[in-house]
Amino acid sequence: MKNPTPDVLLYNIMENYSDYMNEITKDELFEGLLGYGMFSEKIPPIFTSKPLYDFCIANEFDWRKDKAHFPISYESMRNIVIPRFFSIPYPTNYVNQCIILSENWDKLKNYFEEKTKTQSYKKSRIHIRKMKDKKELFEMNYKNETKDGLPKIDISIGSKYVVKADISNCFPSIYTHAISWALEGKEVAKKYKEKKYKEEWYNKIDYYTRALKDNETHGILIGPHTSNLISEIVLTAVDYELQKYGFTRHIDDYACYVPSQQEAENFLINLSDALKKYDLSLNHKKTEIIKLPLPLEELWINYLNGFDLPEEINSHFLKRYLDTAIELANRTENISVINYIVKVLSKKVFKQLAIDYYIKTIHHLLLIYPYLLPIIDKYIFEPLEIDVNTIQRIANDVYDDGKKFNRYESLSYAVYFAIKYNFELDNDLITEVQKQEDCIFMVLSYLHDGKYRPTRIIDYYNIAKDIQQNDFLKDKYWLFIYEVLSQTDLKDDSLKALKKGKVSFIKHLP
């Protein structure tokens, strides 16, 4: 017996996959990807590519003559206390990729419609989309149940098992030629070496995608929003191979609902075969077949949602709530639990004693779980209006901790807090900058010292000049070189043009 795939779901006003794509015009795609999708949300939010977009709209410039470059690499801690590397592409390469995607957006929309038109519900749950009051086209945790529906409950009806599986090292494993294989078919796309096929639109997408990694064909960057579109080109083709199954996919995580153990094993065989066609493979360590029923949400979410949050958070309630969350985080080995309650509490009013206890607890947790750093400002410092002296103490401790364990994410956020809240860090930043180990930290330190230690600027200038002379390093530190050096000092013609156009990748903070 095959697992039923219902034609009518609980939310019958939901949109299908191609509806989401059709809502985006080619101009909106270009603006969203280039102006708002170059820097990952895991990087301190002082960086912007909006001026780069504005420059491209206002000026005629032959970007496509620029060669391929290496990207900047930035390490960020994950919720399972394992680092993940994000990338910031070289600006001209990223412009080219955004141009080629927007120029061929109508073809891509037709492709997505063809690959998903037989779906009775939207199997891919996380993808580019228009969002309310935002120009960005991608957000990892964005949900709209009215439009997206809740297919999990529907496809689980009649099922006895759920298969959990994900793709091994997904983005770093995506073969750029697989873009052409998905869009046009492997046999046709493999004629790439013939000159006339190099001009085909799908091969151009391949070409400008691998240019972001100095022409390497294996792996797409984690961070830029274009990569989320590229991955969907390949993975909707994989989904198409699995039409008979009732499953959902969150980026590269699959959950398939089946009536029997045998059907579960068949799904894994079929999924593995479909992935192999695009040189991808299953992560067998994360593959499991689980007997149903299971709760719709993870147990820790249900447990925390069972708390009756008071109108005004007092210290007695807060201690119990935080202790429970910490215990759940330790038990599940998932720091997302802490992340979750921080976001819940950000919408609440606190009594003063509760604020004092909360900020001290968070201060303590930040030094254990750097994973929390990207959310602290937005969900604690700002809504609770934490005083600058307290933020300064936290930043200095975060910096010291980052220096002790060589965690540049911690160092970077400490410097970012100092820049945003206008205080000077206790540490001598140039000592760490001279190690030349993290571009983002180096740029932030330059901004900090430019305000508080202007005599050090000559040191930053000399470091930038030296790196620019190094063919191996200059791409990987392009942002530092660009922000520190003048137009006349820059050697790259494209960067010189951007500098002449007064483009900066730094936001003006309030």
Short mmCIF file of C-alpha atoms in Angstrom, two decimals:
data_model
loop_
_atom_site.label_atom_id
_atom_site.label_comp_id
_atom_site.label_asym_id
_atom_site.label_seq_id
_atom_site.Cartn_x
_atom_site.Cartn_y
_atom_site.Cartn_z
CA MET A 1 0.00 0.00 0.00
CA LYS A 2 1.37 3.39 -0.97
CA ASN A 3 1.41 6.24 1.48
CA PRO A 4 -1.54 8.55 0.69
CA THR A 5 -0.72 12.04 -0.58
CA PRO A 6 -3.90 14.08 -0.01
CA ASP A 7 -5.16 16.47 -2.65
CA VAL A 8 -6.75 18.77 -0.09
CA LEU A 9 -4.84 19.91 2.98
CA LEU A 10 -6.02 21.58 6.16
CA TYR A 11 -5.10 24.99 4.73
CA ASN A 12 -6.71 25.05 1.32
CA ILE A 13 -5.81 28.69 0.70
CA MET A 14 -2.10 27.94 0.78
CA GLU A 15 0.14 28.81 -2.15
CA ASN A 16 2.17 26.33 -4.12
CA TYR A 17 5.88 26.63 -4.77
CA SER A 18 5.63 28.38 -8.12
CA ASP A 19 3.18 30.94 -6.69
CA TYR A 20 5.94 32.13 -4.38
CA MET A 21 8.39 32.40 -7.27
CA ASN A 22 5.89 34.19 -9.51
CA GLU A 23 5.33 36.88 -6.86
CA ILE A 24 8.92 38.02 -7.40
CA THR A 25 9.80 40.11 -10.46
CA LYS A 26 13.26 39.99 -12.03
CA ASP A 27 13.98 43.49 -10.69
CA GLU A 28 12.88 42.50 -7.19
CA LEU A 29 15.05 39.41 -7.41
CA PHE A 30 18.08 41.51 -8.35
CA GLU A 31 17.46 44.04 -5.60
CA GLY A 32 16.71 41.43 -2.94
CA LEU A 33 19.71 39.25 -3.68
CA LEU A 34 22.27 41.99 -4.33
CA GLY A 35 21.08 44.74 -2.01
CA TYR A 36 20.05 42.60 0.95
CA GLY A 37 21.45 39.11 0.48
CA MET A 38 25.24 39.36 0.37
CA PHE A 39 25.95 39.18 4.12
CA SER A 40 24.75 36.34 6.35
CA GLU A 41 22.59 37.20 9.37
CA LYS A 42 25.19 35.39 11.49
CA ILE A 43 27.69 38.19 10.83
CA PRO A 44 27.50 41.31 13.06
CA PRO A 45 24.78 43.47 11.41
CA ILE A 46 26.96 46.44 10.61
CA PHE A 47 27.57 45.35 7.03
CA THR A 48 25.39 46.09 4.02
CA SER A 49 25.46 45.56 0.26
CA LYS A 50 22.70 48.12 -0.44
CA PRO A 51 25.21 50.78 -1.63
CA LEU A 52 26.64 48.21 -4.04
CA TYR A 53 23.16 47.65 -5.47
CA ASP A 54 22.58 51.41 -5.73
CA PHE A 55 25.89 51.82 -7.58
CA CYS A 56 24.97 49.07 -10.05
CA ILE A 57 21.61 50.67 -10.79
CA ALA A 58 23.09 54.14 -11.26
CA ASN A 59 26.21 53.26 -13.27
CA GLU A 60 27.08 51.32 -16.39
CA PHE A 61 30.04 49.12 -15.59
CA ASP A 62 31.32 45.98 -17.29
CA TRP A 63 31.36 43.64 -14.31
CA ARG A 64 31.71 40.51 -16.41
CA LYS A 65 35.29 41.23 -17.39
CA ASP A 66 36.32 40.65 -13.78
CA LYS A 67 38.03 37.35 -12.96
CA ALA A 68 37.02 34.78 -10.37
CA HIS A 69 38.03 35.34 -6.74
CA PHE A 70 38.09 33.57 -3.40
CA PRO A 71 35.50 34.64 -0.81
CA ILE A 72 35.99 35.83 2.76
CA SER A 73 35.46 33.07 5.34
CA TYR A 74 33.76 33.65 8.71
CA GLU A 75 33.32 31.03 11.45
CA SER A 76 30.09 31.00 13.47
CA MET A 77 29.06 28.62 16.25
CA ARG A 78 26.03 26.40 15.62
CA ASN A 79 23.37 25.40 18.13
CA ILE A 80 25.06 22.03 18.61
CA VAL A 81 28.31 23.77 19.63
CA ILE A 82 30.03 22.95 16.33
CA PRO A 83 31.29 25.80 14.13
CA ARG A 84 30.03 26.45 10.61
CA PHE A 85 31.88 28.51 8.02
CA PHE A 86 30.01 31.30 6.27
CA SER A 87 31.32 33.19 3.27
CA ILE A 88 31.20 36.72 1.90
CA PRO A 89 31.72 36.74 -1.87
CA TYR A 90 33.95 39.13 -3.76
CA PRO A 91 31.62 41.99 -4.76
CA THR A 92 32.09 41.89 -8.52
CA ASN A 93 31.59 38.12 -8.64
CA TYR A 94 28.42 38.45 -6.57
CA VAL A 95 27.09 41.20 -8.85
CA ASN A 96 27.65 38.93 -11.85
CA GLN A 97 25.84 36.04 -10.21
CA CYS A 98 22.87 38.27 -9.30
CA ILE A 99 22.76 39.66 -12.85
CA ILE A 100 22.71 36.23 -14.50
CA LEU A 101 20.03 34.93 -12.13
CA SER A 102 17.78 37.95 -12.65
CA GLU A 103 18.28 37.96 -16.44
CA ASN A 104 17.10 34.36 -16.55
CA TRP A 105 14.46 34.61 -13.84
CA ASP A 106 11.56 33.89 -16.20
CA LYS A 107 13.27 30.67 -17.32
CA LEU A 108 13.95 29.71 -13.71
CA LYS A 109 10.33 30.33 -12.75
CA ASN A 110 9.21 28.06 -15.57
CA TYR A 111 11.65 25.43 -14.35
CA PHE A 112 10.37 25.60 -10.77
CA GLU A 113 6.79 25.35 -11.99
CA GLU A 114 7.60 22.28 -14.07
CA LYS A 115 9.37 20.54 -11.19
CA THR A 116 6.69 21.27 -8.58
CA LYS A 117 3.39 21.40 -10.47
CA THR A 118 2.42 17.85 -9.48
CA GLN A 119 2.86 18.58 -5.76
CA SER A 120 -0.44 18.73 -3.87
CA TYR A 121 1.37 20.67 -1.14
CA LYS A 122 4.62 22.60 -0.98
CA LYS A 123 7.34 20.08 -0.15
CA SER A 124 10.19 22.58 0.16
CA ARG A 125 9.50 24.63 3.29
CA ILE A 126 12.39 27.12 3.29
CA HIS A 127 13.13 29.07 0.11
CA ILE A 128 13.33 32.59 -1.28
CA ARG A 129 10.05 34.52 -1.07
CA LYS A 130 8.64 38.01 -0.76
CA MET A 131 8.29 39.01 2.86
CA LYS A 132 6.13 41.62 4.50
CA ASP A 133 7.79 45.04 4.86
CA LYS A 134 11.19 43.66 3.83
CA LYS A 135 13.33 43.78 0.72
CA GLU A 136 15.20 40.62 1.74
CA LEU A 137 14.07 37.50 -0.08
CA PHE A 138 15.33 34.88 2.34
CA GLU A 139 15.06 34.24 6.06
CA MET A 140 15.86 30.87 7.61
CA ASN A 141 13.04 30.82 10.14
CA TYR A 142 10.35 32.73 8.24
CA LYS A 143 6.94 31.06 8.48
CA ASN A 144 3.49 31.91 7.17
CA GLU A 145 1.19 29.01 7.99
CA THR A 146 -1.77 30.59 6.20
CA LYS A 147 0.14 30.51 2.90
CA ASP A 148 2.48 27.59 3.57
CA GLY A 149 -0.05 25.21 5.07
CA LEU A 150 0.73 22.52 7.64
CA PRO A 151 1.35 19.45 5.50
CA LYS A 152 3.05 17.43 8.25
CA ILE A 153 -0.22 16.52 9.94
CA ASP A 154 -1.91 15.69 6.63
CA ILE A 155 0.79 13.45 5.19
CA SER A 156 1.18 11.62 8.49
CA ILE A 157 -2.40 10.30 8.28
CA GLY A 158 -2.22 6.58 7.52
CA SER A 159 1.52 6.46 8.21
CA LYS A 160 3.23 4.24 10.75
CA TYR A 161 6.79 5.54 10.37
CA VAL A 162 8.68 8.72 9.59
CA VAL A 163 12.06 8.73 7.89
CA LYS A 164 14.45 11.51 8.96
CA ALA A 165 17.35 12.10 6.58
CA ASP A 166 19.59 14.88 5.43
CA ILE A 167 22.18 15.53 2.74
CA SER A 168 25.78 15.11 3.77
CA ASN A 169 27.56 18.48 3.87
CA CYS A 170 24.98 19.89 1.46
CA PHE A 171 26.12 23.33 0.27
CA PRO A 172 29.84 22.49 0.29
CA SER A 173 29.04 19.34 -1.73
CA ILE A 174 26.88 20.86 -4.46
CA TYR A 175 28.69 20.45 -7.78
CA THR A 176 28.18 23.61 -9.82
CA HIS A 177 27.77 21.62 -13.05
CA ALA A 178 24.76 20.00 -11.35
CA ILE A 179 22.96 23.33 -11.86
CA SER A 180 23.05 22.70 -15.61
CA TRP A 181 22.22 19.02 -15.12
CA ALA A 182 19.06 19.98 -13.23
CA LEU A 183 18.01 22.78 -15.60
CA GLU A 184 18.66 21.06 -18.92
CA GLY A 185 19.52 17.42 -18.31
CA LYS A 186 22.89 15.81 -17.81
CA GLU A 187 23.53 14.67 -21.37
CA VAL A 188 22.81 18.08 -22.89
CA ALA A 189 24.64 20.02 -20.20
CA LYS A 190 27.75 17.86 -20.49
CA LYS A 191 28.34 19.36 -23.94
CA TYR A 192 29.58 22.38 -21.97
CA LYS A 193 33.07 22.05 -23.45
CA GLU A 194 31.76 22.80 -26.91
CA LYS A 195 31.93 26.55 -27.51
CA LYS A 196 28.27 27.08 -28.44
CA TYR A 197 27.12 25.43 -25.22
CA LYS A 198 29.16 27.80 -23.10
CA GLU A 199 26.70 30.51 -24.08
CA GLU A 200 23.66 28.60 -22.87
CA TRP A 201 21.88 30.35 -20.01
CA TYR A 202 22.11 27.43 -17.61
CA ASN A 203 25.87 27.10 -18.16
CA LYS A 204 26.27 30.81 -17.48
CA ILE A 205 24.60 30.33 -14.09
CA ASP A 206 27.09 27.53 -13.43
CA TYR A 207 30.00 29.71 -14.57
CA TYR A 208 29.14 32.75 -12.45
CA THR A 209 28.35 30.56 -9.45
CA ARG A 210 31.73 28.86 -9.41
CA ALA A 211 33.44 32.23 -9.93
CA LEU A 212 32.49 32.97 -6.30
CA LYS A 213 34.97 30.24 -5.30
CA ASP A 214 37.81 31.08 -7.69
CA ASN A 215 36.32 28.75 -10.32
CA GLU A 216 36.12 25.73 -8.02
CA THR A 217 33.33 23.44 -9.18
CA HIS A 218 32.64 21.73 -5.85
CA GLY A 219 30.64 23.61 -3.28
CA ILE A 220 28.52 26.75 -3.14
CA LEU A 221 28.94 29.43 -0.49
CA ILE A 222 27.04 29.32 2.79
CA GLY A 223 25.71 32.78 3.59
CA PRO A 224 24.75 34.68 0.41
CA HIS A 225 21.06 34.35 -0.41
CA THR A 226 21.87 33.40 -4.00
CA SER A 227 23.09 30.06 -2.66
CA ASN A 228 19.63 29.32 -1.32
CA LEU A 229 18.24 29.84 -4.80
CA ILE A 230 20.99 27.74 -6.39
CA SER A 231 20.42 24.88 -3.94
CA GLU A 232 16.70 24.91 -4.74
CA ILE A 233 17.46 24.50 -8.45
CA VAL A 234 19.19 21.22 -7.67
CA LEU A 235 17.02 19.99 -4.81
CA THR A 236 13.64 20.59 -6.49
CA ALA A 237 14.96 18.27 -9.20
CA VAL A 238 15.67 15.69 -6.49
CA ASP A 239 12.18 16.23 -5.05
CA TYR A 240 10.72 15.61 -8.51
CA GLU A 241 12.24 12.11 -8.48
CA LEU A 242 10.37 11.34 -5.24
CA GLN A 243 6.87 12.42 -6.25
CA LYS A 244 5.13 9.29 -4.98
CA TYR A 245 6.21 9.92 -1.38
CA GLY A 246 4.66 12.17 1.24
CA PHE A 247 7.58 14.21 2.57
CA THR A 248 8.74 17.70 3.48
CA ARG A 249 12.18 19.23 3.02
CA HIS A 250 13.72 22.00 5.10
CA ILE A 251 16.74 23.08 2.97
CA ASP A 252 18.50 19.68 3.07
CA ASP A 253 16.53 17.94 5.85
CA TYR A 254 13.90 15.41 4.76
CA ALA A 255 10.97 14.00 6.75
CA CYS A 256 9.04 11.31 4.88
CA TYR A 257 5.88 9.65 6.24
CA VAL A 258 5.30 6.04 5.21
CA PRO A 259 2.96 3.16 6.13
CA SER A 260 5.62 0.48 6.66
CA GLN A 261 9.23 -0.24 7.51
CA GLN A 262 9.76 -1.54 3.98
CA GLU A 263 8.42 1.68 2.47
CA ALA A 264 10.75 3.65 4.72
CA GLU A 265 13.72 1.70 3.43
CA ASN A 266 12.48 2.15 -0.15
CA PHE A 267 12.36 5.92 0.35
CA LEU A 268 15.97 5.97 1.55
CA ILE A 269 17.05 3.93 -1.47
CA ASN A 270 15.16 6.23 -3.86
CA LEU A 271 16.41 9.38 -2.15
CA SER A 272 19.99 8.13 -2.25
CA ASP A 273 19.68 7.26 -5.95
CA ALA A 274 18.17 10.68 -6.75
CA LEU A 275 20.95 12.48 -4.88
CA LYS A 276 23.65 10.47 -6.66
CA LYS A 277 22.43 11.85 -10.00
CA TYR A 278 23.63 15.25 -8.78
CA ASP A 279 26.79 14.01 -7.02
CA LEU A 280 25.21 14.34 -3.56
CA SER A 281 24.87 11.75 -0.82
CA LEU A 282 22.97 11.01 2.39
CA ASN A 283 24.39 11.75 5.81
CA HIS A 284 23.97 8.26 7.26
CA LYS A 285 24.78 9.42 10.80
CA LYS A 286 21.63 11.55 10.74
CA THR A 287 19.41 9.03 8.99
CA GLU A 288 16.80 7.24 11.09
CA ILE A 289 13.45 5.50 10.80
CA ILE A 290 11.13 6.38 13.70
CA LYS A 291 7.90 4.70 14.66
CA LEU A 292 4.87 6.98 14.82
CA PRO A 293 3.08 8.75 16.42
CA LEU A 294 5.32 11.68 17.28
CA PRO A 295 4.36 15.12 18.59
CA LEU A 296 4.01 17.78 15.90
CA GLU A 297 6.51 20.01 17.73
CA GLU A 298 9.66 19.00 19.56
CA LEU A 299 8.97 18.06 23.17
CA TRP A 300 11.05 20.90 24.61
CA ILE A 301 8.97 23.45 22.67
CA ASN A 302 5.73 21.96 23.97
CA TYR A 303 7.12 21.88 27.50
CA LEU A 304 8.17 25.55 27.41
CA ASN A 305 4.92 26.58 25.76
CA GLY A 306 3.15 25.01 28.73
CA PHE A 307 4.42 27.83 30.95
CA ASP A 308 1.82 30.47 31.73
CA LEU A 309 3.84 33.63 31.17
CA PRO A 310 2.72 36.50 33.42
CA GLU A 311 1.91 39.94 32.05
CA GLU A 312 5.01 41.27 33.80
CA ILE A 313 8.02 38.99 34.24
CA ASN A 314 9.17 38.80 37.87
CA SER A 315 12.38 37.26 39.18
CA HIS A 316 10.64 34.26 40.80
CA PHE A 317 9.05 33.18 37.50
CA LEU A 318 12.17 34.02 35.50
CA LYS A 319 14.43 31.79 37.61
CA ARG A 320 12.11 28.82 37.12
CA TYR A 321 11.74 29.50 33.38
CA LEU A 322 15.47 29.92 32.77
CA ASP A 323 16.39 26.89 34.89
CA THR A 324 13.96 24.76 32.93
CA ALA A 325 15.33 25.98 29.60
CA ILE A 326 18.93 25.36 30.65
CA GLU A 327 18.06 21.86 31.82
CA LEU A 328 16.30 21.14 28.51
CA ALA A 329 19.25 22.54 26.55
CA ASN A 330 21.66 20.29 28.44
CA ARG A 331 19.42 17.25 28.11
CA THR A 332 18.86 17.68 24.36
CA GLU A 333 22.36 19.05 23.66
CA ASN A 334 20.64 21.79 21.67
CA ILE A 335 21.28 25.44 22.54
CA SER A 336 18.31 26.46 20.38
CA VAL A 337 16.28 26.03 23.55
CA ILE A 338 17.94 29.12 25.06
CA ASN A 339 17.61 30.95 21.76
CA TYR A 340 13.88 30.19 21.78
CA ILE A 341 13.13 31.56 25.25
CA VAL A 342 15.21 34.68 24.63
CA LYS A 343 12.95 35.49 21.66
CA VAL A 344 9.81 34.71 23.67
CA LEU A 345 10.91 36.92 26.56
CA SER A 346 11.84 39.81 24.25
CA LYS A 347 8.12 40.57 23.85
CA LYS A 348 7.49 40.81 27.60
CA VAL A 349 7.65 43.57 30.21
CA PHE A 350 10.10 42.93 33.07
CA LYS A 351 10.29 44.07 36.64
CA GLN A 352 13.64 45.63 37.49
CA LEU A 353 14.84 42.78 39.72
CA ALA A 354 14.00 40.34 36.94
CA ILE A 355 16.03 42.40 34.44
CA ASP A 356 19.03 42.34 36.76
CA TYR A 357 18.81 38.57 37.19
CA TYR A 358 18.18 38.00 33.47
CA ILE A 359 21.11 40.05 32.21
CA LYS A 360 23.51 38.39 34.67
CA THR A 361 22.33 34.94 33.59
CA ILE A 362 22.72 35.85 29.92
CA HIS A 363 26.17 37.31 30.66
CA HIS A 364 27.10 33.93 32.11
CA LEU A 365 25.58 31.94 29.23
CA LEU A 366 27.26 34.00 26.51
CA LEU A 367 30.66 32.90 27.73
CA ILE A 368 29.59 29.26 27.54
CA TYR A 369 27.45 29.42 24.39
CA PRO A 370 28.77 31.94 21.81
CA TYR A 371 25.94 30.66 19.58
CA LEU A 372 23.70 33.18 21.38
CA LEU A 373 25.77 36.23 20.39
CA PRO A 374 23.91 37.07 17.12
CA ILE A 375 20.54 37.46 18.92
CA ILE A 376 21.52 39.23 22.16
CA ASP A 377 21.40 42.80 20.91
CA LYS A 378 18.08 42.56 19.09
CA TYR A 379 16.26 40.49 21.71
CA ILE A 380 17.79 41.68 25.01
CA PHE A 381 19.91 44.85 24.86
CA GLU A 382 17.43 46.80 22.72
CA PRO A 383 13.99 45.74 24.08
CA LEU A 384 15.09 45.89 27.73
CA GLU A 385 17.11 49.08 27.20
CA ILE A 386 20.13 47.67 29.00
CA ASP A 387 22.45 50.43 30.19
CA VAL A 388 25.72 50.97 28.33
CA ASN A 389 27.94 50.23 31.33
CA THR A 390 26.43 46.75 31.61
CA ILE A 391 26.86 46.13 27.88
CA GLN A 392 30.45 47.29 28.17
CA ARG A 393 31.20 44.80 30.95
CA ILE A 394 29.64 42.01 28.90
CA ALA A 395 31.56 43.02 25.77
CA ASN A 396 34.90 43.09 27.59
CA ASP A 397 34.28 39.62 29.04
CA VAL A 398 33.13 38.27 25.68
CA TYR A 399 36.29 39.68 24.12
CA ASP A 400 38.54 38.13 26.77
CA ASP A 401 36.79 34.79 26.36
CA GLY A 402 37.12 34.93 22.58
CA LYS A 403 40.80 35.78 22.85
CA LYS A 404 41.41 32.92 25.28
CA PHE A 405 39.80 30.31 23.01
CA ASN A 406 40.72 31.93 19.67
CA ARG A 407 37.02 32.50 18.83
CA TYR A 408 36.86 35.38 16.39
CA GLU A 409 33.07 35.42 16.38
CA SER A 410 33.18 36.42 20.06
CA LEU A 411 35.87 39.02 19.38
CA SER A 412 33.86 40.44 16.49
CA TYR A 413 30.62 40.80 18.44
CA ALA A 414 32.43 42.40 21.38
CA VAL A 415 33.87 45.04 19.04
CA TYR A 416 30.51 45.47 17.32
CA PHE A 417 28.80 46.18 20.66
CA ALA A 418 31.49 48.77 21.42
CA ILE A 419 30.93 50.49 18.08
CA LYS A 420 27.15 50.48 18.35
CA TYR A 421 26.95 51.63 21.97
CA ASN A 422 29.86 54.07 21.81
CA PHE A 423 32.36 52.79 24.33
CA GLU A 424 36.02 51.85 24.13
CA LEU A 425 37.05 48.27 24.75
CA ASP A 426 39.76 47.65 27.33
CA ASN A 427 41.82 45.46 25.00
CA ASP A 428 44.53 46.39 22.52
CA LEU A 429 42.82 45.23 19.32
CA ILE A 430 45.73 45.77 16.97
CA THR A 431 47.61 42.88 18.60
CA GLU A 432 44.94 40.44 17.39
CA VAL A 433 44.52 42.23 14.06
CA GLN A 434 48.20 41.74 13.25
CA LYS A 435 47.66 37.96 13.33
CA GLN A 436 45.51 38.40 10.19
CA GLU A 437 43.20 35.50 11.01
CA ASP A 438 39.70 36.97 10.56
CA CYS A 439 38.66 39.65 8.08
CA ILE A 440 35.40 40.65 9.82
CA PHE A 441 37.15 41.17 13.14
CA MET A 442 39.85 43.22 11.41
CA VAL A 443 37.30 45.55 9.77
CA LEU A 444 35.41 46.05 13.04
CA SER A 445 38.65 46.75 14.92
CA TYR A 446 39.61 49.34 12.29
CA LEU A 447 36.26 51.09 12.84
CA HIS A 448 36.65 50.96 16.63
CA ASP A 449 40.21 52.24 16.67
CA GLY A 450 39.43 54.88 14.07
CA LYS A 451 37.17 56.46 16.69
CA TYR A 452 39.06 55.79 19.91
CA ARG A 453 42.71 55.24 18.90
CA PRO A 454 43.29 57.26 15.72
CA THR A 455 47.07 57.03 16.02
CA ARG A 456 46.73 53.32 15.25
CA ILE A 457 45.19 53.90 11.82
CA ILE A 458 48.62 53.92 10.19
CA ASP A 459 49.07 50.35 11.48
CA TYR A 460 45.84 49.26 9.80
CA TYR A 461 46.87 51.02 6.61
CA ASN A 462 50.21 49.19 6.53
CA ILE A 463 48.56 45.83 7.21
CA ALA A 464 46.08 46.40 4.37
CA LYS A 465 48.88 47.41 1.99
CA ASP A 466 50.85 44.27 2.85
CA ILE A 467 47.87 41.96 2.39
CA GLN A 468 47.07 43.54 -0.98
CA GLN A 469 50.55 42.50 -2.16
CA ASN A 470 49.83 38.87 -1.26
CA ASP A 471 48.06 37.12 -4.15
CA PHE A 472 46.86 34.33 -1.89
CA LEU A 473 45.38 36.56 0.84
CA LYS A 474 44.10 39.65 -0.96
CA ASP A 475 40.78 38.07 -2.03
CA LYS A 476 40.11 36.57 1.39
CA TYR A 477 40.56 39.98 3.03
CA TRP A 478 39.08 42.15 0.31
CA LEU A 479 36.62 43.89 2.63
CA PHE A 480 39.39 44.98 5.02
CA ILE A 481 41.57 46.17 2.16
CA TYR A 482 38.66 48.02 0.56
CA GLU A 483 37.50 49.86 3.69
CA VAL A 484 41.01 50.81 4.86
CA LEU A 485 42.74 51.87 1.65
CA SER A 486 41.98 54.88 -0.53
CA GLN A 487 40.95 54.72 -4.17
CA THR A 488 44.50 55.49 -5.32
CA ASP A 489 45.93 52.77 -3.07
CA LEU A 490 43.63 50.04 -4.39
CA LYS A 491 44.98 47.90 -7.22
CA ASP A 492 41.82 46.14 -8.36
CA ASP A 493 40.07 48.24 -11.03
CA SER A 494 36.60 47.13 -9.97
CA LEU A 495 37.24 48.00 -6.33
CA LYS A 496 38.67 51.35 -7.44
CA ALA A 497 35.47 52.05 -9.36
CA LEU A 498 33.35 51.25 -6.30
CA LYS A 499 35.55 53.43 -4.11
CA LYS A 500 35.28 56.27 -6.61
CA GLY A 501 31.51 55.85 -6.43
CA LYS A 502 31.73 56.25 -2.62
CA VAL A 503 30.40 52.75 -2.02
CA SER A 504 30.90 51.50 1.55
CA PHE A 505 29.85 48.17 2.97
CA ILE A 506 29.47 49.66 6.45
CA LYS A 507 26.07 50.76 7.79
CA HIS A 508 25.70 54.09 9.54
CA LEU A 509 24.53 53.05 13.00
CA PRO A 510 22.16 55.35 14.91
#
